[in-house]
Short mmCIF file of C-alpha atoms in Angstrom, two decimals:
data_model
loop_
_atom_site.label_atom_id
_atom_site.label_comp_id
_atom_site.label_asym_id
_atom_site.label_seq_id
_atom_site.Cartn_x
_atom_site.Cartn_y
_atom_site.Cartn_z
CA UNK E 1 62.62 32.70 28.81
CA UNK E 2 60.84 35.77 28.98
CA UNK E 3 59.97 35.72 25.47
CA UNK E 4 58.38 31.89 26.08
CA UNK E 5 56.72 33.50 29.32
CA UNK E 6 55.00 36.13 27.00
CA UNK E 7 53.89 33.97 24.70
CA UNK E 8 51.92 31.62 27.25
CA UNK E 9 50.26 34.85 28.63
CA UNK E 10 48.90 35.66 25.04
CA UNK E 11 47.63 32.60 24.75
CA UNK E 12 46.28 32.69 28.05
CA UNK E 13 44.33 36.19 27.15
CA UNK E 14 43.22 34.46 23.57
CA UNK E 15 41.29 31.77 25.39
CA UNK E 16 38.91 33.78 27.03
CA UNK E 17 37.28 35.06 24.13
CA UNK E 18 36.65 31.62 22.53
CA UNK E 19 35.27 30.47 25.56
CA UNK E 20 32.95 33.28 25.84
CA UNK E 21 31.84 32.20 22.32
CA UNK E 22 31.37 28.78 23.16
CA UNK E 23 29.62 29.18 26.13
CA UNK E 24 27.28 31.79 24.20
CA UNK E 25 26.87 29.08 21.56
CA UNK E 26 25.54 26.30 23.72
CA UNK E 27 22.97 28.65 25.51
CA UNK E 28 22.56 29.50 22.55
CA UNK E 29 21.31 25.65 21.43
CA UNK E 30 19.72 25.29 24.64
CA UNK E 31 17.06 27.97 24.55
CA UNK E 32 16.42 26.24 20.99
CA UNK E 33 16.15 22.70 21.86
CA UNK E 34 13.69 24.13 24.51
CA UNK E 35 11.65 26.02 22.58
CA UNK E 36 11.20 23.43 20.20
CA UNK E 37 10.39 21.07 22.63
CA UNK E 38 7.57 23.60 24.25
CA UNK E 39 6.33 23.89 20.35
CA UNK E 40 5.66 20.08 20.19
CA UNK E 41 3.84 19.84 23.15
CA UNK E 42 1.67 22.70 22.18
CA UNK E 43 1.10 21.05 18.75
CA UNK E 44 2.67 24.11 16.93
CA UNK E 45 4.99 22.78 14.77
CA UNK E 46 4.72 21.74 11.56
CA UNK E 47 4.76 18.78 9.26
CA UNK E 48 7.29 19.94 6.78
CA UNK E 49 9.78 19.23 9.09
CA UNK E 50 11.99 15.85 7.44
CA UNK E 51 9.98 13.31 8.91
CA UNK E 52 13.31 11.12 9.77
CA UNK E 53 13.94 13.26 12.87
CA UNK E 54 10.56 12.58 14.16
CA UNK E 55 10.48 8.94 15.18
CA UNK E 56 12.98 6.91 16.76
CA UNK E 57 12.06 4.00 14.57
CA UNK E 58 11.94 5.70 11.59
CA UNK E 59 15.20 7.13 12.46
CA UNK E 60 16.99 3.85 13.11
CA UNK E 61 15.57 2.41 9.71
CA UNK E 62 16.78 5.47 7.49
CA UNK E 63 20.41 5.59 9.04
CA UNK E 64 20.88 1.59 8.67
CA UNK E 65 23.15 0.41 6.18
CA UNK E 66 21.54 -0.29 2.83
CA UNK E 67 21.19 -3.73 1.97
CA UNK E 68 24.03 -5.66 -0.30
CA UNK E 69 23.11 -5.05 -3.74
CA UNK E 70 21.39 -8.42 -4.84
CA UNK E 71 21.95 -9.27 -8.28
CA UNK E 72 18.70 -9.83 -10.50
CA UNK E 73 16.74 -12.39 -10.84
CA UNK E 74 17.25 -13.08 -14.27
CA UNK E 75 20.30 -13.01 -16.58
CA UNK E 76 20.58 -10.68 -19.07
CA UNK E 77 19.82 -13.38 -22.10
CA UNK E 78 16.72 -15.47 -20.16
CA UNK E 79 15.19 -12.21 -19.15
CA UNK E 80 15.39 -11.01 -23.11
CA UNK E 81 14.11 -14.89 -24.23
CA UNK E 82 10.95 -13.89 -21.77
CA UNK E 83 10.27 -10.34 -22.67
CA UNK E 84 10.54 -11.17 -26.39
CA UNK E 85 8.12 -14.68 -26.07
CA UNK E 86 5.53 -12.64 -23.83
CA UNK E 87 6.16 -9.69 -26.75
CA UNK E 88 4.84 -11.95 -29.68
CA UNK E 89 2.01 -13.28 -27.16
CA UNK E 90 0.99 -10.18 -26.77
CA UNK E 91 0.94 -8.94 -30.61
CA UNK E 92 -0.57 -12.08 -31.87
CA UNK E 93 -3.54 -12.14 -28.96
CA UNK E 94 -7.14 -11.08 -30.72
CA UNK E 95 -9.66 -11.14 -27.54
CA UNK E 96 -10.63 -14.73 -28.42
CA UNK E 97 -7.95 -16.99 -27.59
CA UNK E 98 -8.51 -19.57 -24.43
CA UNK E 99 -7.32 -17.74 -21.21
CA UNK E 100 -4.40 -19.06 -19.33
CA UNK E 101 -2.94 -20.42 -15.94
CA UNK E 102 -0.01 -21.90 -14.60
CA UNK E 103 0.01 -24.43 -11.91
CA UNK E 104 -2.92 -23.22 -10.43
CA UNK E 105 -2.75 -23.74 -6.51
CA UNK E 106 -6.65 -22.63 -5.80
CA UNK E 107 -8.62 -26.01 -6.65
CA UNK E 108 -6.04 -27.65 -4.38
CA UNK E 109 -7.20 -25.28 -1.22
CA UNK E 110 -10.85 -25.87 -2.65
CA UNK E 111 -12.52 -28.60 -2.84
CA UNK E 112 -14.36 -28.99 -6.67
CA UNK E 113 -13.21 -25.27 -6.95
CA UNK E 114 -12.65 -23.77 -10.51
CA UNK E 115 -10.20 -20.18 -10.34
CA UNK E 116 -12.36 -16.98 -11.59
CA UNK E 117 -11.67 -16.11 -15.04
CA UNK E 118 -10.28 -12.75 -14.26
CA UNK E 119 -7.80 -14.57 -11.90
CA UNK E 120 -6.22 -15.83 -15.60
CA UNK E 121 -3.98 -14.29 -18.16
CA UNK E 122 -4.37 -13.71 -21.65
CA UNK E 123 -1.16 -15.06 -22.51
CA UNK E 124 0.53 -18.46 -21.35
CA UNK E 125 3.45 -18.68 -19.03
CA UNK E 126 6.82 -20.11 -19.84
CA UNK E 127 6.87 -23.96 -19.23
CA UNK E 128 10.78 -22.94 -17.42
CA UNK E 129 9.41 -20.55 -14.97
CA UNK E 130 9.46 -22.31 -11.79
CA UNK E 131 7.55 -21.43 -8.92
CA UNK E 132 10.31 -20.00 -7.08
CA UNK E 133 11.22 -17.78 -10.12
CA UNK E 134 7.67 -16.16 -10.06
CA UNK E 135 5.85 -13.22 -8.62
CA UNK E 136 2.78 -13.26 -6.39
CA UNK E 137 0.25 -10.54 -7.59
CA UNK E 138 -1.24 -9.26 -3.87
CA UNK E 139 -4.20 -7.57 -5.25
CA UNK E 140 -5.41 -4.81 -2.66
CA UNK E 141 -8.70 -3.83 -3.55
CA UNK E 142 -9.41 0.05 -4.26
CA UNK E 143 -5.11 0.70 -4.47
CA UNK E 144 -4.72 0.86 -8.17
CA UNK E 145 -4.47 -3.12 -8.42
CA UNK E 146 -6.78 -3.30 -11.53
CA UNK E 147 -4.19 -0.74 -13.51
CA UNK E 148 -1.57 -3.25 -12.53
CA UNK E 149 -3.67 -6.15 -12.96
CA UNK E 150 -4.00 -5.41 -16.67
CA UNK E 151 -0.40 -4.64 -16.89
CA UNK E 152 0.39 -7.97 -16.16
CA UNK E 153 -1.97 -9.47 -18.37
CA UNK E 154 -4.73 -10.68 -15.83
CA UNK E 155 -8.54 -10.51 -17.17
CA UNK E 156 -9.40 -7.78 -14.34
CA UNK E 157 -11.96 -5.26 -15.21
CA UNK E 158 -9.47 -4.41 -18.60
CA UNK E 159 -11.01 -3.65 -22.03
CA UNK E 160 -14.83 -3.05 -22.53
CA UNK E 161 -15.61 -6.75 -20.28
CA UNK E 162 -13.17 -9.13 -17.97
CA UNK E 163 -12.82 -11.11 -21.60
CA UNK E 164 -10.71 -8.65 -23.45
CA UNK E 165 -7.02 -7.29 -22.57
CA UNK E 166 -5.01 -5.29 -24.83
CA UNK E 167 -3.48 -3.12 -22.41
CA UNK E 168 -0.72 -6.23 -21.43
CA UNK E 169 2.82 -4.80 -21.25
CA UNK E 170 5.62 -6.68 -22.60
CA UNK E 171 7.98 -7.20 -19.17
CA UNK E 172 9.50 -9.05 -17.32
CA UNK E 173 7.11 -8.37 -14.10
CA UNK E 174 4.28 -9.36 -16.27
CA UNK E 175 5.89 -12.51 -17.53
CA UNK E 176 7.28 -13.78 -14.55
CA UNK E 177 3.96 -12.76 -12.63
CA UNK E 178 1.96 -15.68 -12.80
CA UNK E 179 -0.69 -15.98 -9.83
CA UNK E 180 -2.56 -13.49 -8.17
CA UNK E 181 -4.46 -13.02 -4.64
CA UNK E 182 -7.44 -11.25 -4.39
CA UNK E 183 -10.25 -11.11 -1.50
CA UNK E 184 -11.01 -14.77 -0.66
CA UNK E 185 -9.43 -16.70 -3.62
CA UNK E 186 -5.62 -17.36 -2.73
CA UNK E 187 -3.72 -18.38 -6.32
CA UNK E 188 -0.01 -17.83 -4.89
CA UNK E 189 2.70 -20.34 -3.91
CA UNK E 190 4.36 -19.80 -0.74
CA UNK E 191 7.56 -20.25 -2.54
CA UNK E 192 6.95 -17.48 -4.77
CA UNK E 193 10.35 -15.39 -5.30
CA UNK E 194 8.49 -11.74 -4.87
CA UNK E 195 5.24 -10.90 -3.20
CA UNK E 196 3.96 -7.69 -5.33
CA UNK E 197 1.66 -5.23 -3.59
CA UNK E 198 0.03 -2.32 -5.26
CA UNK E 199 -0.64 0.43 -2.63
CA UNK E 200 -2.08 3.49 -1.74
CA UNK E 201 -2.53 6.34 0.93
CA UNK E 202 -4.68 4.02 3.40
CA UNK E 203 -7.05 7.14 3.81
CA UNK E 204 -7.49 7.70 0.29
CA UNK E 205 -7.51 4.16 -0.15
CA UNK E 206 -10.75 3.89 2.43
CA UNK E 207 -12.93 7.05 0.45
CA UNK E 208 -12.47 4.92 -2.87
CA UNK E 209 -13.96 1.79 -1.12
CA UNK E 210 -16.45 3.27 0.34
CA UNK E 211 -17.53 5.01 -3.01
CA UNK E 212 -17.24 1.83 -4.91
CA UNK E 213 -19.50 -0.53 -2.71
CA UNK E 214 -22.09 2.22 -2.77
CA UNK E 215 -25.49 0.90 -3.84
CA UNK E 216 -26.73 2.87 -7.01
CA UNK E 217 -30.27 3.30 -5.67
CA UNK E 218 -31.62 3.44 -9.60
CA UNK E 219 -30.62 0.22 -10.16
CA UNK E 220 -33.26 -2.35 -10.77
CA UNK E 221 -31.36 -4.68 -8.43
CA UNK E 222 -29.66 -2.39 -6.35
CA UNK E 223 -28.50 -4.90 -3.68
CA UNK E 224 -27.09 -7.67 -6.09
CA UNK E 225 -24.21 -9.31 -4.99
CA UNK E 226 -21.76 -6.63 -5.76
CA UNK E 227 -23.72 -4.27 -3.32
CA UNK E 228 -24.19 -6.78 -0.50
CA UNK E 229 -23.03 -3.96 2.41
CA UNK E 230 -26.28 -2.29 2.35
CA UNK E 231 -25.96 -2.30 6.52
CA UNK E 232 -23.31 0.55 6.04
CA UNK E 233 -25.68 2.87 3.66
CA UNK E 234 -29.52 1.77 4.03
CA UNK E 235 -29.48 0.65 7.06
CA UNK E 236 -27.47 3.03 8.69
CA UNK E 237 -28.25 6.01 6.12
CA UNK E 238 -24.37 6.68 5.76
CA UNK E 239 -24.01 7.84 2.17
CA UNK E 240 -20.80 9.51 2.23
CA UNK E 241 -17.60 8.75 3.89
CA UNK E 242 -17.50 12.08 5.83
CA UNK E 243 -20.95 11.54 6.90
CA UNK E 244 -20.00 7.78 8.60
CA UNK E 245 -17.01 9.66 10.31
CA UNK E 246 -18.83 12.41 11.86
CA UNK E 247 -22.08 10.37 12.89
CA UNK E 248 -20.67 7.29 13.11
CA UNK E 249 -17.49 7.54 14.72
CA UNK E 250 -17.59 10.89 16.57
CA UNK E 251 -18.39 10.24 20.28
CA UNK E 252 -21.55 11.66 21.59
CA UNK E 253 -25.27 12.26 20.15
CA UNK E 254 -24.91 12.76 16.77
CA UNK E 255 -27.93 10.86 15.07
CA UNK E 256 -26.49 7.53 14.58
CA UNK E 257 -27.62 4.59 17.07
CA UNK E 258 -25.36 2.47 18.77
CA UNK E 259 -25.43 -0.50 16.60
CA UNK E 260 -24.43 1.68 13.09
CA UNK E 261 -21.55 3.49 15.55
CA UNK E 262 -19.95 -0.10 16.41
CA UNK E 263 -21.13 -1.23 12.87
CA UNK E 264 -19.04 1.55 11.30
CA UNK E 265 -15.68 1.15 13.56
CA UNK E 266 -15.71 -2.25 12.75
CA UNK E 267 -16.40 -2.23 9.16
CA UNK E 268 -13.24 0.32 8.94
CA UNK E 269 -11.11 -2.01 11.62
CA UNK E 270 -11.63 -4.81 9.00
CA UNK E 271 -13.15 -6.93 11.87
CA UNK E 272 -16.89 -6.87 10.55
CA UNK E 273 -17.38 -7.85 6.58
CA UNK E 274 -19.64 -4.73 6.02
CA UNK E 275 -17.61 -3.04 3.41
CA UNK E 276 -15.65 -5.16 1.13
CA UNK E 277 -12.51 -3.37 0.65
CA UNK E 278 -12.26 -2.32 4.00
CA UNK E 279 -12.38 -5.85 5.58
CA UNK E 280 -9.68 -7.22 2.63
CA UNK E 281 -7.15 -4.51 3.37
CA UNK E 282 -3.35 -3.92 4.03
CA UNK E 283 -3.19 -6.22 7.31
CA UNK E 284 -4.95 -9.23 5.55
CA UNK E 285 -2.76 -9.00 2.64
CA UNK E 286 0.01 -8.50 4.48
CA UNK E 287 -0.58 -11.55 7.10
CA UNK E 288 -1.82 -14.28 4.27
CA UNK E 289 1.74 -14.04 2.82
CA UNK E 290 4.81 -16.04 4.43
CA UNK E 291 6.25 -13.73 7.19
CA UNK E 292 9.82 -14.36 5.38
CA UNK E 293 8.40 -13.33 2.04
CA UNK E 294 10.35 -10.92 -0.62
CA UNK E 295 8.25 -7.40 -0.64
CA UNK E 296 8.42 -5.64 -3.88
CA UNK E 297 5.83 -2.27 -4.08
CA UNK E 298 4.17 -0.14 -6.59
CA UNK E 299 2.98 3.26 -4.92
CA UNK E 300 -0.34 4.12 -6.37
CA UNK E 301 0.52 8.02 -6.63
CA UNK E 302 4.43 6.31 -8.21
CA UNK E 303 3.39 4.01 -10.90
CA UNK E 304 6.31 4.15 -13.13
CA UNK E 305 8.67 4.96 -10.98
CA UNK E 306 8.04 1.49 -8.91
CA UNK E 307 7.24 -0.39 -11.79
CA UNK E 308 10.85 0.56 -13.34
CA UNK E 309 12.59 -0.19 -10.09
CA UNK E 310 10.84 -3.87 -9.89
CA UNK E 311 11.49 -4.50 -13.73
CA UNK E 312 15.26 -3.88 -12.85
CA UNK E 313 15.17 -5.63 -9.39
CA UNK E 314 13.93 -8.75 -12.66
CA UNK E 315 17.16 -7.76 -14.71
CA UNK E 316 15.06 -6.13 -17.19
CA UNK E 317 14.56 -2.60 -18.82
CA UNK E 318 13.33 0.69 -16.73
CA UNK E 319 11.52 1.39 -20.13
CA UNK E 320 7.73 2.41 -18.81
CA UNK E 321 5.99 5.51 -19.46
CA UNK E 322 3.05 7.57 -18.25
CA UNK E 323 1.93 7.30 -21.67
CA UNK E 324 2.04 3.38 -21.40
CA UNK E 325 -0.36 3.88 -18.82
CA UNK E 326 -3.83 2.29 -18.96
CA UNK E 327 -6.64 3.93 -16.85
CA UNK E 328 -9.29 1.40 -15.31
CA UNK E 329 -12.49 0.94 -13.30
CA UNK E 330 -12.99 4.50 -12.80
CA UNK E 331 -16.20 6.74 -12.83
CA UNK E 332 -16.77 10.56 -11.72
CA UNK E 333 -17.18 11.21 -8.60
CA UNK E 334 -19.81 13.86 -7.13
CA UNK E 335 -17.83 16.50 -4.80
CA UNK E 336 -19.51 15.27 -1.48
CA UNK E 337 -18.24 11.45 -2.10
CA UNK E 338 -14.45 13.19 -2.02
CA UNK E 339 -15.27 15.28 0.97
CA UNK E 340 -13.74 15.14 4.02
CA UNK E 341 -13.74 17.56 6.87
CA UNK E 342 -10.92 18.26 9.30
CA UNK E 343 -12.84 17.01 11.67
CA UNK E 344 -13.60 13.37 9.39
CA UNK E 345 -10.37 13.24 8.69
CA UNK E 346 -8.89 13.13 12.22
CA UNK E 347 -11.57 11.00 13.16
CA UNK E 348 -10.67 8.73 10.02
CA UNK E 349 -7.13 8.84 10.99
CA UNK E 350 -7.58 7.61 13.81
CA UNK E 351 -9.65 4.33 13.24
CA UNK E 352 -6.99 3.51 10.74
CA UNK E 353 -3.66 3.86 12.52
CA UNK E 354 -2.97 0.14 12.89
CA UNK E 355 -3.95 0.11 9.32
CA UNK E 356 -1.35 2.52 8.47
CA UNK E 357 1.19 0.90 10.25
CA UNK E 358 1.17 -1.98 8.55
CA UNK E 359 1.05 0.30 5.46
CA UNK E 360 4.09 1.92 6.34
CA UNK E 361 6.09 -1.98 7.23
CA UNK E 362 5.02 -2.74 3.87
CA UNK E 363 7.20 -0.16 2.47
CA UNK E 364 9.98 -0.66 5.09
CA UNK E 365 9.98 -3.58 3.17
CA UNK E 366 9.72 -3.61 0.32
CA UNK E 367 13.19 -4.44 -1.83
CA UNK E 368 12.49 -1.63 -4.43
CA UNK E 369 11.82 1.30 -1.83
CA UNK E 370 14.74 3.06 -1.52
CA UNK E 371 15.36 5.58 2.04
CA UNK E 372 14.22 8.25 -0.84
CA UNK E 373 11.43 7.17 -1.39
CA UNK E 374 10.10 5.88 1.88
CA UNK E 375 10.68 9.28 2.91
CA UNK E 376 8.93 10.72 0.26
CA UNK E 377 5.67 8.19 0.86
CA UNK E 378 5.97 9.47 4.98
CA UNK E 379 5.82 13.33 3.52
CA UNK E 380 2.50 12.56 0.93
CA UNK E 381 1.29 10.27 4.21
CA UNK E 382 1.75 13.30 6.58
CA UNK E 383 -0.56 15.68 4.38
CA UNK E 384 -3.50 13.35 4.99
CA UNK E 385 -2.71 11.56 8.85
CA UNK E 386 -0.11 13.04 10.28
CA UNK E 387 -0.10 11.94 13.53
CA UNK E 388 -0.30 8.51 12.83
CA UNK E 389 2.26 8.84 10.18
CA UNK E 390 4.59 9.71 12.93
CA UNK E 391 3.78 7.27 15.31
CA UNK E 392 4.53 3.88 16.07
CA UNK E 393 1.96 2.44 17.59
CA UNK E 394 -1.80 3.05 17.87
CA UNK E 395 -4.39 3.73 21.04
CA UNK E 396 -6.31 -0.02 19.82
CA UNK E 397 -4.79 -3.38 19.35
CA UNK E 398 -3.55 -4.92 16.07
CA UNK E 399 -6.99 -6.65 15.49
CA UNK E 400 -6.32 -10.57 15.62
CA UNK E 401 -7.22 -11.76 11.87
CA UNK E 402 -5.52 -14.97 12.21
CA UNK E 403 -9.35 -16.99 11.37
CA UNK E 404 -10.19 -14.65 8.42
CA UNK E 405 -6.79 -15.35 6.90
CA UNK E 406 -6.98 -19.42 7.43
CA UNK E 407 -10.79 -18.61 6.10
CA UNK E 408 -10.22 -17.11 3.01
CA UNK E 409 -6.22 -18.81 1.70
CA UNK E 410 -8.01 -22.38 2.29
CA UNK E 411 -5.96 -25.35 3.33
CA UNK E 412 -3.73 -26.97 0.76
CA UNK E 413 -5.71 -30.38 0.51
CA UNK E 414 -3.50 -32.48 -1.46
#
């Protein structure tokens, strides 16, 4: 007994010591969590942080179960019949062959229509490739869609004019990717199997617009139809991105009137055709497509990467290389087109959160986008906006589109 007695003592003196520890421990993670928390609300902590812990949204998505594995959508022998029929297209095509199209659903949303020639391919489609087998080629303007576009083996600014393409890669995403979307013409089935978007940092993704609809003042014709926004750059006298953010969207008397301040939010809101690219971007893409559609993605600044991950998603080979690559509609750029203050950039930022948003539930989902790779999108995203890459929700409205989308898909007529 008194041995047993003894023994309970001991113990008794042992737990003091590991209480002391505890209790040490969570004051300890206290004072921390506090800290932190005072950090934040200062605005003193930094962006390298893994961006998972930051939103509660974000957070849910990573830590949900991944999706069953779905098996491709091709068998092993139909997917090599396709890649080696588009192969021996592509081989035997000389730049003068007719241009081709499958079931073309345009001229049935437009009356007397006829589908732009770069909205064709240079090599036919297989007569057994039904429309629920095929991919939908969403073609966001200023992303990297023209790369893609002549990847696939659409007549899109590819080769010295839009009536060459040699730069066609022999795949299963570019034989099985028979329509395309672009701007106002709608050539997509709503029973398409995949929806493909080609993306892009939306803030990077605004500069290049901008730069691209810029009138070239030397130019005989300098307003022709491609460089119908002169409001934005004449009119208004905004000639570089950084210059419409700080005049134009900065509160306060900075040298721009009233009209060019609304005229600029609205062009970059996508409410107000003044700029193109800006008023076709992620949110009319992303609301002209069925709201049950398959989402597959090709990052911009991740070519290959995606590109392999769709091509397997197909049942074919991860097989492309950066050397593969084609480069197209590109031109230098003068450093004050690519410059952007902190001050333009916040400002920037801002004006697009709703647009990056729906940049960001693009990638959510997207089938190809792995929790890897989302998070490594919301990293590259953080080094330009931030703020609005952590948040989930914006100070304006989702603008309502809903007429600019029936505008430009047409109705089916018969």
């Amino acid at each position: 007994m008194t041995r047993i007695a003894r023994r309970s003592t001991d113990k008794e003196h042992m737990a003091v010591p590991w209480f002391g520890i505890m209790w040490i421990g969570l004051t300890l993670a206290l004072s921390v969590t506090y800290c932190w928390s005072a950090r934040r609300q200062l605005g003193v902590y930094s962006p390298v942080i893994p961006v998972e812990v930051e939103s509660p949204v974000l957070r849910a998505y990573l830590k949900s179960e991944e999706a069953a594995a779905k098996p491709p959508l091709f068998d092993s022998s139909f997917a090599e019949y396709l890649k080696k029929g588009l192969s021996y297209h592509i081989d035997a095509y000389d730049g003068g062959k007719p241009h081709h199209y499958k079931d073309s659903s345009y001229p049935h949303r437009r009356a007397n229509a006829t589908l732009p020639l770069w909205f064709k391919k240079v090599f036919p489609l297989n007569k057994h490739m039904a429309p629920d087998k095929q991919t939908c080629f969403m073609h966001v303007g200023k992303a990297g869609g023209s790369t893609i576009g002549c990847m696939l083996g659409f007549l899109i600014h590819c080769g010295d004019d839009d009536k060459t393409n040699y730069q066609s890669v022999p795949s299963l995403l570019a034989a099985t990717t028979a329509h395309s979307f672009h701007r106002e013409v709608y050539d997509c089935s709503d029973t398409a199997a995949n929806y493909l978007f080609v993306i892009r940092d939306p803030l990077a993704r605004a500069l290049s617009a901008f730069n691209y609809a810029k009138p070239d003042l030397s130019e005989k014709y300098p307003f022709s139809k491609k460089y119908k926004d002169k409001e934005i750059y004449v009119d208004c006298d905004f000639w570089t991105l950084n210059d419409l953010a700080e005049r134009g969207l900065v509160k306060g008397n900075n040298g721009a009137s009233d009209e060019c301040k609304d005229r600029a939010k609205k062009a970059l809101l996508g409410t107000e055709n003044n700029l193109v690219h800006w008023f076709y971007n992620y949110q009319f893409y992303y609301e002209s497509m069925p709201p049950d559609a398959n989402i597959v993605v090709i990052r911009n600044e991740h070519i290959v990467d995606d590109w392999n991950e769709v091509e397997t998603l197909l049942g074919g080979a991860a097989d492309l290389t950066e050397e593969s690559l084609p480069v197209n509609n590109q031109y230098e750029k003068k450093p004050e087109e690519v410059y952007l203050s902190d001050t333009a950039k916040v400002v920037l930022c801002k004006t697009l959160c709703n647009e990056i948003q729906v940049y960001k539930t693009i990638l959510k989902r997207a089938q190809n986008i792995k929790k890897k790779q989302y998070i490594q999108s919301m990293q590259e995203l953080m080094t330009s906006c931030p703020k609005e890459a952590l948040e989930e929700s914006c100070a304006d409205d989702m603008p309502d589109i809903s007429l600019k989308v029936e505008k430009a898909k047409g109705e089916l007529i018969y």
